[in-house]
Amino acid sequence: DFPGPRNWGYDGVLPYAPDRAYGSPEALRALVDEAHGHGMMVFLDVVYNHFGPVGNFLPTYAPQFFRTDVATPWGDAIDFRQAAVRSFFADNALYWLKEFRFDGLRFDAVHAIVDKEDWLQELAGQLRERMPADRLFHLVLENDDNTASLLRHGFDAQWNDDAHHVVHHLLTGE
């Protein structure tokens, strides 16, 4: 869920909630099923590198979820050193794959996750182990670090934004 009527979905605060602007959970399941009926796969873009700034009360009632020693552009970093935090996100990924029957997940900006390599390898392994053996699904990373070694640990592809970054730099000077 995110603030306002429209959003790219990168400022979520309720990782288990399809946004109300796009319909009910049942409507989302129906959309995925309809796409499958037309031979299409459906991927969900998941954001596990930060929470949105509006409506995020997690730091208030669960401050141990975050690292105060590491800041990100969105606030304190999520503390993936903790087993409970890792489990929360692994269960979330399974929720989308199982409950909504998505065919894959694209993990947004994993380069912004502190201590990501161990956790990402653990996550991919858990998803592969906990999903039915005959269930085909894909795991795709957006990783500006281009850490190709992660592709040997349960991930199927890596989103490459290098061309976009070059054009952005040429146009804006950033």
GROMACS .gro file of N, CA and C in nm:
model
  522
    1ASP      N    1   0.085  -0.117   0.000
    1ASP     CA    2   0.000   0.000   0.000
    1ASP      C    3   0.089   0.123   0.000
    2PHE      N    4   0.040   0.231  -0.057
    2PHE     CA    5   0.118   0.355  -0.064
    2PHE      C    6   0.025   0.474  -0.051
    3PRO      N    7   0.079   0.591  -0.020
    3PRO     CA    8  -0.007   0.709  -0.006
    3PRO      C    9  -0.055   0.760  -0.142
    4GLY      N   10  -0.173   0.819  -0.143
    4GLY     CA   11  -0.226   0.879  -0.265
    4GLY      C   12  -0.292   0.779  -0.357
    5PRO      N   13  -0.353   0.829  -0.466
    5PRO     CA   14  -0.427   0.741  -0.557
    5PRO      C   15  -0.339   0.666  -0.657
    6ARG      N   16  -0.219   0.715  -0.686
    6ARG     CA   17  -0.131   0.649  -0.783
    6ARG      C   18   0.013   0.653  -0.734
    7ASN      N   19   0.089   0.555  -0.772
    7ASN     CA   20   0.226   0.547  -0.725
    7ASN      C   21   0.295   0.437  -0.805
    8TRP      N   22   0.426   0.443  -0.813
    8TRP     CA   23   0.501   0.336  -0.877
    8TRP      C   24   0.510   0.214  -0.788
    9GLY      N   25   0.475   0.230  -0.661
    9GLY     CA   26   0.479   0.118  -0.568
    9GLY      C   27   0.608   0.104  -0.491
   10TYR      N   28   0.697   0.200  -0.499
   10TYR     CA   29   0.826   0.189  -0.432
   10TYR      C   30   0.827   0.251  -0.294
   11ASP      N   31   0.714   0.306  -0.250
   11ASP     CA   32   0.706   0.368  -0.118
   11ASP      C   33   0.611   0.293  -0.028
   12GLY      N   34   0.611   0.163  -0.039
   12GLY     CA   35   0.518   0.081   0.038
   12GLY      C   36   0.549   0.078   0.186
   13VAL      N   37   0.446   0.056   0.265
   13VAL     CA   38   0.463   0.040   0.409
   13VAL      C   39   0.397  -0.088   0.460
   14LEU      N   40   0.315  -0.149   0.379
   14LEU     CA   41   0.245  -0.273   0.416
   14LEU      C   42   0.277  -0.380   0.312
   15PRO      N   43   0.390  -0.449   0.327
   15PRO     CA   44   0.435  -0.541   0.223
   15PRO      C   45   0.341  -0.658   0.192
   16TYR      N   46   0.243  -0.684   0.278
   16TYR     CA   47   0.150  -0.793   0.253
   16TYR      C   48   0.019  -0.744   0.191
   17ALA      N   49   0.010  -0.615   0.161
   17ALA     CA   50  -0.117  -0.559   0.114
   17ALA      C   51  -0.108  -0.513  -0.030
   18PRO      N   52  -0.188  -0.574  -0.120
   18PRO     CA   53  -0.200  -0.514  -0.253
   18PRO      C   54  -0.264  -0.376  -0.235
   19ASP      N   55  -0.218  -0.279  -0.309
   19ASP     CA   56  -0.271  -0.145  -0.288
   19ASP      C   57  -0.418  -0.136  -0.326
   20ARG      N   58  -0.494  -0.068  -0.243
   20ARG     CA   59  -0.638  -0.053  -0.264
   20ARG      C   60  -0.671   0.020  -0.393
   21ALA      N   61  -0.579   0.101  -0.444
   21ALA     CA   62  -0.604   0.174  -0.569
   21ALA      C   63  -0.617   0.079  -0.688
   22TYR      N   64  -0.562  -0.041  -0.674
   22TYR     CA   65  -0.563  -0.137  -0.784
   22TYR      C   66  -0.666  -0.247  -0.768
   23GLY      N   67  -0.749  -0.236  -0.665
   23GLY     CA   68  -0.853  -0.336  -0.645
   23GLY      C   69  -0.826  -0.424  -0.525
   24SER      N   70  -0.915  -0.517  -0.502
   24SER     CA   71  -0.908  -0.608  -0.388
   24SER      C   72  -0.805  -0.719  -0.412
   25PRO      N   73  -0.767  -0.789  -0.306
   25PRO     CA   74  -0.680  -0.906  -0.325
   25PRO      C   75  -0.743  -1.007  -0.421
   26GLU      N   76  -0.874  -1.025  -0.412
   26GLU     CA   77  -0.942  -1.119  -0.502
   26GLU      C   78  -0.931  -1.072  -0.648
   27ALA      N   79  -0.940  -0.942  -0.669
   27ALA     CA   80  -0.927  -0.888  -0.806
   27ALA      C   81  -0.786  -0.910  -0.859
   28LEU      N   82  -0.686  -0.897  -0.771
   28LEU     CA   83  -0.548  -0.921  -0.815
   28LEU      C   84  -0.529  -1.069  -0.851
   29ARG      N   85  -0.584  -1.158  -0.771
   29ARG     CA   86  -0.576  -1.301  -0.804
   29ARG      C   87  -0.644  -1.329  -0.938
   30ALA      N   88  -0.758  -1.265  -0.960
   30ALA     CA   89  -0.831  -1.283  -1.086
   30ALA      C   90  -0.749  -1.231  -1.204
   31LEU      N   91  -0.680  -1.120  -1.186
   31LEU     CA   92  -0.595  -1.065  -1.292
   31LEU      C   93  -0.484  -1.163  -1.328
   32VAL      N   94  -0.417  -1.218  -1.226
   32VAL     CA   95  -0.309  -1.313  -1.251
   32VAL      C   96  -0.365  -1.438  -1.321
   33ASP      N   97  -0.478  -1.487  -1.274
   33ASP     CA   98  -0.539  -1.606  -1.337
   33ASP      C   99  -0.579  -1.578  -1.482
   34GLU      N  100  -0.633  -1.460  -1.509
   34GLU     CA  101  -0.672  -1.424  -1.646
   34GLU      C  102  -0.550  -1.418  -1.736
   35ALA      N  103  -0.443  -1.358  -1.686
   35ALA     CA  104  -0.318  -1.353  -1.764
   35ALA      C  105  -0.268  -1.494  -1.793
   36HIS      N  106  -0.271  -1.580  -1.693
   36HIS     CA  107  -0.229  -1.719  -1.713
   36HIS      C  108  -0.315  -1.787  -1.820
   37GLY      N  109  -0.445  -1.755  -1.819
   37GLY     CA  110  -0.536  -1.812  -1.918
   37GLY      C  111  -0.501  -1.771  -2.060
   38HIS      N  112  -0.429  -1.660  -2.074
   38HIS     CA  113  -0.386  -1.612  -2.205
   38HIS      C  114  -0.240  -1.649  -2.233
   39GLY      N  115  -0.184  -1.737  -2.151
   39GLY     CA  116  -0.047  -1.782  -2.172
   39GLY      C  117   0.058  -1.682  -2.128
   40MET      N  118   0.021  -1.587  -2.046
   40MET     CA  119   0.115  -1.484  -2.001
   40MET      C  120   0.164  -1.515  -1.859
   41MET      N  121   0.289  -1.479  -1.832
   41MET     CA  122   0.343  -1.486  -1.696
   41MET      C  123   0.328  -1.348  -1.634
   42VAL      N  124   0.317  -1.345  -1.501
   42VAL     CA  125   0.304  -1.219  -1.429
   42VAL      C  126   0.409  -1.215  -1.319
   43PHE      N  127   0.487  -1.109  -1.318
   43PHE     CA  128   0.589  -1.088  -1.216
   43PHE      C  129   0.545  -0.974  -1.125
   44LEU      N  130   0.589  -0.979  -1.001
   44LEU     CA  131   0.565  -0.871  -0.906
   44LEU      C  132   0.698  -0.809  -0.869
   45ASP      N  133   0.703  -0.678  -0.871
   45ASP     CA  134   0.820  -0.603  -0.830
   45ASP      C  135   0.810  -0.583  -0.680
   46VAL      N  136   0.901  -0.642  -0.603
   46VAL     CA  137   0.898  -0.629  -0.457
   46VAL      C  138   1.011  -0.539  -0.410
   47VAL      N  139   0.981  -0.457  -0.311
   47VAL     CA  140   1.077  -0.361  -0.258
   47VAL      C  141   1.112  -0.403  -0.116
   48TYR      N  142   1.230  -0.460  -0.100
   48TYR     CA  143   1.275  -0.506   0.031
   48TYR      C  144   1.394  -0.424   0.081
   49ASN      N  145   1.426  -0.315   0.010
   49ASN     CA  146   1.541  -0.234   0.051
   49ASN      C  147   1.504  -0.115   0.138
   50HIS      N  148   1.374  -0.083   0.147
   50HIS     CA  149   1.331   0.029   0.232
   50HIS      C  150   1.179   0.028   0.245
   51PHE      N  151   1.131   0.108   0.337
   51PHE     CA  152   0.989   0.133   0.350
   51PHE      C  153   0.964   0.277   0.310
   52GLY      N  154   0.842   0.308   0.268
   52GLY     CA  155   0.808   0.444   0.230
   52GLY      C  156   0.804   0.537   0.350
   53PRO      N  157   0.818   0.667   0.323
   53PRO     CA  158   0.822   0.763   0.433
   53PRO      C  159   0.685   0.798   0.491
   54VAL      N  160   0.579   0.781   0.416
   54VAL     CA  161   0.445   0.820   0.462
   54VAL      C  162   0.370   0.696   0.511
   55GLY      N  163   0.323   0.701   0.634
   55GLY     CA  164   0.245   0.591   0.689
   55GLY      C  165   0.328   0.476   0.743
   56ASN      N  166   0.459   0.492   0.749
   56ASN     CA  167   0.546   0.386   0.798
   56ASN      C  168   0.564   0.404   0.949
   57PHE      N  169   0.495   0.322   1.026
   57PHE     CA  170   0.504   0.329   1.172
   57PHE      C  171   0.591   0.219   1.230
   58LEU      N  172   0.649   0.137   1.144
   58LEU     CA  173   0.732   0.027   1.191
   58LEU      C  174   0.847   0.073   1.280
   59PRO      N  175   0.918   0.184   1.248
   59PRO     CA  176   1.026   0.227   1.337
   59PRO      C  177   0.977   0.264   1.478
   60THR      N  178   0.849   0.301   1.489
   60THR     CA  179   0.794   0.339   1.619
   60THR      C  180   0.769   0.217   1.707
   61TYR      N  181   0.707   0.113   1.649
   61TYR     CA  182   0.674  -0.002   1.733
   61TYR      C  183   0.770  -0.119   1.717
   62ALA      N  184   0.862  -0.115   1.624
   62ALA     CA  185   0.962  -0.220   1.610
   62ALA      C  186   1.096  -0.159   1.567
   63PRO      N  187   1.154  -0.073   1.650
   63PRO     CA  188   1.279  -0.007   1.610
   63PRO      C  189   1.393  -0.105   1.585
   64GLN      N  190   1.386  -0.225   1.647
   64GLN     CA  191   1.492  -0.325   1.628
   64GLN      C  192   1.494  -0.381   1.486
   65PHE      N  193   1.394  -0.350   1.406
   65PHE     CA  194   1.387  -0.391   1.266
   65PHE      C  195   1.490  -0.316   1.181
   66PHE      N  196   1.544  -0.207   1.235
   66PHE     CA  197   1.629  -0.116   1.158
   66PHE      C  198   1.767  -0.102   1.221
   67ARG      N  199   1.861  -0.057   1.138
   67ARG     CA  200   1.997  -0.028   1.181
   67ARG      C  201   2.013   0.123   1.191
   68THR      N  202   2.036   0.173   1.309
   68THR     CA  203   2.056   0.317   1.325
   68THR      C  204   2.196   0.359   1.285
   69ASP      N  205   2.287   0.263   1.266
   69ASP     CA  206   2.424   0.295   1.229
   69ASP      C  207   2.444   0.306   1.077
   70VAL      N  208   2.340   0.273   1.000
   70VAL     CA  209   2.349   0.280   0.854
   70VAL      C  210   2.227   0.354   0.801
   71ALA      N  211   2.252   0.466   0.735
   71ALA     CA  212   2.143   0.545   0.677
   71ALA      C  213   2.131   0.515   0.528
   72THR      N  214   2.010   0.525   0.478
   72THR     CA  215   1.983   0.513   0.335
   72THR      C  216   1.910   0.640   0.293
   73PRO      N  217   1.886   0.661   0.164
   73PRO     CA  218   1.808   0.778   0.123
   73PRO      C  219   1.665   0.777   0.179
   74TRP      N  220   1.622   0.662   0.233
   74TRP     CA  221   1.485   0.648   0.282
   74TRP      C  222   1.479   0.638   0.434
   75GLY      N  223   1.590   0.657   0.503
   75GLY     CA  224   1.593   0.644   0.648
   75GLY      C  225   1.689   0.534   0.690
   76ASP      N  226   1.673   0.490   0.814
   76ASP     CA  227   1.761   0.384   0.865
   76ASP      C  228   1.747   0.257   0.782
   77ALA      N  229   1.859   0.189   0.763
   77ALA     CA  230   1.860   0.065   0.685
   77ALA      C  231   1.785  -0.046   0.758
   78ILE      N  232   1.723  -0.134   0.682
   78ILE     CA  233   1.659  -0.252   0.738
   78ILE      C  234   1.770  -0.347   0.785
   79ASP      N  235   1.754  -0.405   0.902
   79ASP     CA  236   1.859  -0.487   0.962
   79ASP      C  237   1.844  -0.634   0.924
   80PHE      N  238   1.903  -0.671   0.811
   80PHE     CA  239   1.896  -0.809   0.762
   80PHE      C  240   1.992  -0.903   0.835
   81ARG      N  241   2.061  -0.852   0.936
   81ARG     CA  242   2.144  -0.940   1.019
   81ARG      C  243   2.057  -1.023   1.112
   82GLN      N  244   1.934  -0.979   1.135
   82GLN     CA  245   1.845  -1.046   1.229
   82GLN      C  246   1.762  -1.154   1.160
   83ALA      N  247   1.755  -1.270   1.222
   83ALA     CA  248   1.679  -1.382   1.165
   83ALA      C  249   1.531  -1.347   1.150
   84ALA      N  250   1.474  -1.274   1.244
   84ALA     CA  251   1.331  -1.239   1.236
   84ALA      C  252   1.303  -1.149   1.117
   85VAL      N  253   1.394  -1.059   1.086
   85VAL     CA  254   1.378  -0.968   0.972
   85VAL      C  255   1.388  -1.048   0.842
   86ARG      N  256   1.488  -1.135   0.833
   86ARG     CA  257   1.504  -1.217   0.714
   86ARG      C  258   1.381  -1.306   0.693
   87SER      N  259   1.331  -1.362   0.799
   87SER     CA  260   1.213  -1.449   0.791
   87SER      C  261   1.090  -1.370   0.746
   88PHE      N  262   1.074  -1.248   0.795
   88PHE     CA  263   0.962  -1.163   0.755
   88PHE      C  264   0.957  -1.146   0.603
   89PHE      N  265   1.071  -1.116   0.544
   89PHE     CA  266   1.075  -1.092   0.400
   89PHE      C  267   1.069  -1.221   0.319
   90ALA      N  268   1.128  -1.329   0.369
   90ALA     CA  269   1.116  -1.458   0.300
   90ALA      C  270   0.970  -1.502   0.298
   91ASP      N  271   0.902  -1.489   0.411
   91ASP     CA  272   0.760  -1.524   0.417
   91ASP      C  273   0.678  -1.435   0.325
   92ASN      N  274   0.717  -1.308   0.314
   92ASN     CA  275   0.646  -1.217   0.224
   92ASN      C  276   0.659  -1.260   0.079
   93ALA      N  277   0.780  -1.297   0.040
   93ALA     CA  278   0.802  -1.343  -0.098
   93ALA      C  279   0.719  -1.469  -0.126
   94LEU      N  280   0.717  -1.562  -0.032
   94LEU     CA  281   0.636  -1.683  -0.048
   94LEU      C  282   0.487  -1.650  -0.057
   95TYR      N  283   0.444  -1.553   0.020
   95TYR     CA  284   0.304  -1.509   0.018
   95TYR      C  285   0.262  -1.469  -0.123
   96TRP      N  286   0.343  -1.387  -0.189
   96TRP     CA  287   0.307  -1.341  -0.323
   96TRP      C  288   0.311  -1.456  -0.424
   97LEU      N  289   0.409  -1.543  -0.412
   97LEU     CA  290   0.420  -1.655  -0.506
   97LEU      C  291   0.308  -1.757  -0.486
   98LYS      N  292   0.276  -1.787  -0.361
   98LYS     CA  293   0.175  -1.889  -0.333
   98LYS      C  294   0.033  -1.836  -0.339
   99GLU      N  295   0.005  -1.730  -0.267
   99GLU     CA  296  -0.132  -1.681  -0.253
   99GLU      C  297  -0.185  -1.615  -0.380
  100PHE      N  298  -0.097  -1.548  -0.454
  100PHE     CA  299  -0.143  -1.476  -0.572
  100PHE      C  300  -0.096  -1.541  -0.701
  101ARG      N  301  -0.014  -1.646  -0.689
  101ARG     CA  302   0.033  -1.726  -0.801
  101ARG      C  303   0.117  -1.645  -0.903
  102PHE      N  304   0.190  -1.547  -0.852
  102PHE     CA  305   0.282  -1.475  -0.941
  102PHE      C  306   0.385  -1.574  -0.993
  103ASP      N  307   0.432  -1.549  -1.113
  103ASP     CA  308   0.529  -1.637  -1.179
  103ASP      C  309   0.672  -1.599  -1.149
  104GLY      N  310   0.690  -1.485  -1.088
  104GLY     CA  311   0.824  -1.442  -1.054
  104GLY      C  312   0.821  -1.315  -0.972
  105LEU      N  313   0.935  -1.288  -0.913
  105LEU     CA  314   0.954  -1.166  -0.835
  105LEU      C  315   1.076  -1.093  -0.887
  106ARG      N  316   1.064  -0.962  -0.900
  106ARG     CA  317   1.178  -0.876  -0.932
  106ARG      C  318   1.211  -0.800  -0.804
  107PHE      N  319   1.331  -0.820  -0.755
  107PHE     CA  320   1.372  -0.759  -0.629
  107PHE      C  321   1.435  -0.623  -0.658
  108ASP      N  322   1.367  -0.518  -0.616
  108ASP     CA  323   1.408  -0.381  -0.643
  108ASP      C  324   1.536  -0.343  -0.568
  109ALA      N  325   1.626  -0.280  -0.638
  109ALA     CA  326   1.744  -0.213  -0.582
  109ALA      C  327   1.811  -0.289  -0.468
  110VAL      N  328   1.848  -0.414  -0.493
  110VAL     CA  329   1.913  -0.491  -0.387
  110VAL      C  330   2.050  -0.435  -0.352
  111HIS      N  331   2.107  -0.354  -0.441
  111HIS     CA  332   2.235  -0.290  -0.410
  111HIS      C  333   2.224  -0.197  -0.290
  112ALA      N  334   2.102  -0.154  -0.256
  112ALA     CA  335   2.080  -0.063  -0.143
  112ALA      C  336   2.061  -0.139  -0.012
  113ILE      N  337   2.067  -0.273  -0.015
  113ILE     CA  338   2.053  -0.353   0.106
  113ILE      C  339   2.192  -0.377   0.164
  114VAL      N  340   2.209  -0.343   0.291
  114VAL     CA  341   2.336  -0.366   0.359
  114VAL      C  342   2.347  -0.515   0.389
  115ASP      N  343   2.466  -0.571   0.374
  115ASP     CA  344   2.490  -0.714   0.398
  115ASP      C  345   2.399  -0.801   0.312
  116LYS      N  346   2.385  -0.765   0.187
  116LYS     CA  347   2.285  -0.830   0.100
  116LYS      C  348   2.322  -0.970   0.052
  117GLU      N  349   2.449  -0.995   0.026
  117GLU     CA  350   2.483  -1.121  -0.042
  117GLU      C  351   2.445  -1.244   0.037
  118ASP      N  352   2.476  -1.247   0.166
  118ASP     CA  353   2.438  -1.364   0.247
  118ASP      C  354   2.287  -1.378   0.254
  119TRP      N  355   2.218  -1.266   0.279
  119TRP     CA  356   2.073  -1.274   0.291
  119TRP      C  357   2.007  -1.313   0.159
  120LEU      N  358   2.052  -1.256   0.048
  120LEU     CA  359   1.991  -1.289  -0.081
  120LEU      C  360   2.011  -1.436  -0.116
  121GLN      N  361   2.130  -1.489  -0.089
  121GLN     CA  362   2.153  -1.631  -0.115
  121GLN      C  363   2.062  -1.717  -0.027
  122GLU      N  364   2.047  -1.679   0.098
  122GLU     CA  365   1.958  -1.751   0.190
  122GLU      C  366   1.813  -1.742   0.140
  123LEU      N  367   1.772  -1.624   0.098
  123LEU     CA  368   1.635  -1.603   0.051
  123LEU      C  369   1.604  -1.690  -0.070
  124ALA      N  370   1.690  -1.687  -0.170
  124ALA     CA  371   1.666  -1.767  -0.290
  124ALA      C  372   1.660  -1.915  -0.255
  125GLY      N  373   1.749  -1.961  -0.168
  125GLY     CA  374   1.748  -2.101  -0.127
  125GLY      C  375   1.619  -2.139  -0.056
  126GLN      N  376   1.572  -2.052   0.034
  126GLN     CA  377   1.447  -2.080   0.104
  126GLN      C  378   1.328  -2.085   0.008
  127LEU      N  379   1.324  -1.992  -0.085
  127LEU     CA  380   1.212  -1.991  -0.180
  127LEU      C  381   1.213  -2.116  -0.265
  128ARG      N  382   1.330  -2.157  -0.311
  128ARG     CA  383   1.341  -2.279  -0.393
  128ARG      C  384   1.301  -2.403  -0.312
  129GLU      N  385   1.337  -2.405  -0.184
  129GLU     CA  386   1.304  -2.520  -0.099
  129GLU      C  387   1.158  -2.524  -0.059
  130ARG      N  388   1.099  -2.409  -0.035
  130ARG     CA  389   0.965  -2.404   0.022
  130ARG      C  390   0.853  -2.400  -0.081
  131MET      N  391   0.886  -2.379  -0.206
  131MET     CA  392   0.785  -2.385  -0.311
  131MET      C  393   0.776  -2.528  -0.362
  132PRO      N  394   0.661  -2.569  -0.413
  132PRO     CA  395   0.650  -2.706  -0.469
  132PRO      C  396   0.754  -2.728  -0.578
  133ALA      N  397   0.809  -2.848  -0.582
  133ALA     CA  398   0.918  -2.880  -0.675
  133ALA      C  399   0.877  -2.862  -0.821
  134ASP      N  400   0.749  -2.882  -0.851
  134ASP     CA  401   0.705  -2.872  -0.990
  134ASP      C  402   0.658  -2.731  -1.027
  135ARG      N  403   0.672  -2.637  -0.937
  135ARG     CA  404   0.625  -2.500  -0.961
  135ARG      C  405   0.736  -2.416  -1.022
  136LEU      N  406   0.717  -2.372  -1.146
  136LEU     CA  407   0.814  -2.286  -1.213
  136LEU      C  408   0.792  -2.141  -1.170
  137PHE      N  409   0.898  -2.077  -1.124
  137PHE     CA  410   0.892  -1.934  -1.092
  137PHE      C  411   1.032  -1.877  -1.111
  138HIS      N  412   1.038  -1.748  -1.130
  138HIS     CA  413   1.164  -1.680  -1.160
  138HIS      C  414   1.196  -1.576  -1.054
  139LEU      N  415   1.323  -1.561  -1.025
  139LEU     CA  416   1.370  -1.461  -0.930
  139LEU      C  417   1.470  -1.372  -1.003
  140VAL      N  418   1.438  -1.243  -1.010
  140VAL     CA  419   1.518  -1.146  -1.086
  140VAL      C  420   1.565  -1.035  -0.992
  141LEU      N  421   1.692  -1.002  -1.001
  141LEU     CA  422   1.750  -0.896  -0.918
  141LEU      C  423   1.766  -0.767  -0.997
  142GLU      N  424   1.734  -0.655  -0.935
  142GLU     CA  425   1.784  -0.526  -0.984
  142GLU      C  426   1.902  -0.495  -0.894
  143ASN      N  427   2.022  -0.495  -0.951
  143ASN     CA  428   2.143  -0.482  -0.871
  143ASN      C  429   2.244  -0.396  -0.945
  144ASP      N  430   2.252  -0.269  -0.907
  144ASP     CA  431   2.346  -0.178  -0.973
  144ASP      C  432   2.491  -0.221  -0.955
  145ASP      N  433   2.518  -0.305  -0.855
  145ASP     CA  434   2.654  -0.357  -0.836
  145ASP      C  435   2.688  -0.464  -0.939
  146ASN      N  436   2.585  -0.516  -1.010
  146ASN     CA  437   2.605  -0.622  -1.110
  146ASN      C  438   2.683  -0.740  -1.053
  147THR      N  439   2.644  -0.785  -0.936
  147THR     CA  440   2.709  -0.896  -0.870
  147THR      C  441   2.663  -1.026  -0.935
  148ALA      N  442   2.733  -1.065  -1.039
  148ALA     CA  443   2.693  -1.181  -1.119
  148ALA      C  444   2.697  -1.310  -1.039
  149SER      N  445   2.776  -1.316  -0.933
  149SER     CA  446   2.784  -1.439  -0.855
  149SER      C  447   2.650  -1.478  -0.794
  150LEU      N  448   2.562  -1.383  -0.772
  150LEU     CA  449   2.430  -1.415  -0.717
  150LEU      C  450   2.348  -1.502  -0.812
  151LEU      N  451   2.381  -1.500  -0.941
  151LEU     CA  452   2.309  -1.582  -1.038
  151LEU      C  453   2.343  -1.731  -1.021
  152ARG      N  454   2.447  -1.760  -0.945
  152ARG     CA  455   2.481  -1.900  -0.915
  152ARG      C  456   2.414  -1.947  -0.786
  153HIS      N  457   2.332  -1.862  -0.726
  153HIS     CA  458   2.273  -1.895  -0.595
  153HIS      C  459   2.121  -1.880  -0.595
  154GLY      N  460   2.057  -1.931  -0.702
  154GLY     CA  461   1.912  -1.938  -0.702
  154GLY      C  462   1.839  -1.829  -0.775
  155PHE      N  463   1.910  -1.728  -0.824
  155PHE     CA  464   1.845  -1.622  -0.901
  155PHE      C  465   1.857  -1.652  -1.049
  156ASP      N  466   1.755  -1.615  -1.125
  156ASP     CA  467   1.748  -1.649  -1.267
  156ASP      C  468   1.804  -1.542  -1.358
  157ALA      N  469   1.798  -1.417  -1.316
  157ALA     CA  470   1.840  -1.308  -1.403
  157ALA      C  471   1.873  -1.186  -1.318
  158GLN      N  472   1.941  -1.094  -1.381
  158GLN     CA  473   1.976  -0.968  -1.316
  158GLN      C  474   1.938  -0.853  -1.407
  159TRP      N  475   1.857  -0.765  -1.356
  159TRP     CA  476   1.812  -0.646  -1.427
  159TRP      C  477   1.932  -0.554  -1.442
  160ASN      N  478   1.960  -0.507  -1.562
  160ASN     CA  479   2.076  -0.423  -1.583
  160ASN      C  480   2.030  -0.284  -1.627
  161ASP      N  481   2.059  -0.186  -1.544
  161ASP     CA  482   2.020  -0.048  -1.571
  161ASP      C  483   2.137   0.037  -1.619
  162ASP      N  484   2.247  -0.025  -1.659
  162ASP     CA  485   2.366   0.052  -1.695
  162ASP      C  486   2.338   0.154  -1.806
  163ALA      N  487   2.268   0.114  -1.911
  163ALA     CA  488   2.239   0.207  -2.022
  163ALA      C  489   2.153   0.323  -1.972
  164HIS      N  490   2.055   0.294  -1.890
  164HIS     CA  491   1.969   0.399  -1.833
  164HIS      C  492   2.052   0.497  -1.751
  165HIS      N  493   2.145   0.445  -1.670
  165HIS     CA  494   2.226   0.532  -1.585
  165HIS      C  495   2.316   0.623  -1.669
  166VAL      N  496   2.371   0.570  -1.777
  166VAL     CA  497   2.456   0.651  -1.864
  166VAL      C  498   2.375   0.763  -1.928
  167VAL      N  499   2.260   0.731  -1.982
  167VAL     CA  500   2.175   0.832  -2.046
  167VAL      C  501   2.131   0.935  -1.942
  168HIS      N  502   2.094   0.891  -1.824
  168HIS     CA  503   2.054   0.984  -1.718
  168HIS      C  504   2.168   1.082  -1.686
  169HIS      N  505   2.288   1.028  -1.674
  169HIS     CA  506   2.404   1.113  -1.646
  169HIS      C  507   2.428   1.213  -1.758
  170LEU      N  508   2.420   1.166  -1.883
  170LEU     CA  509   2.443   1.255  -1.997
  170LEU      C  510   2.339   1.367  -2.004
  171LEU      N  511   2.215   1.335  -1.969
  171LEU     CA  512   2.107   1.434  -1.978
  171LEU      C  513   2.101   1.528  -1.858
  172THR      N  514   2.139   1.480  -1.741
  172THR     CA  515   2.121   1.561  -1.619
  172THR      C  516   2.251   1.606  -1.555
  173GLY      N  517   2.361   1.538  -1.585
  173GLY     CA  518   2.487   1.569  -1.520
  173GLY      C  519   2.501   1.506  -1.382
  174GLU      N  520   2.398   1.439  -1.336
  174GLU     CA  521   2.407   1.373  -1.204
  174GLU      C  522   2.502   1.254  -1.213
   0.00000   0.00000   0.00000
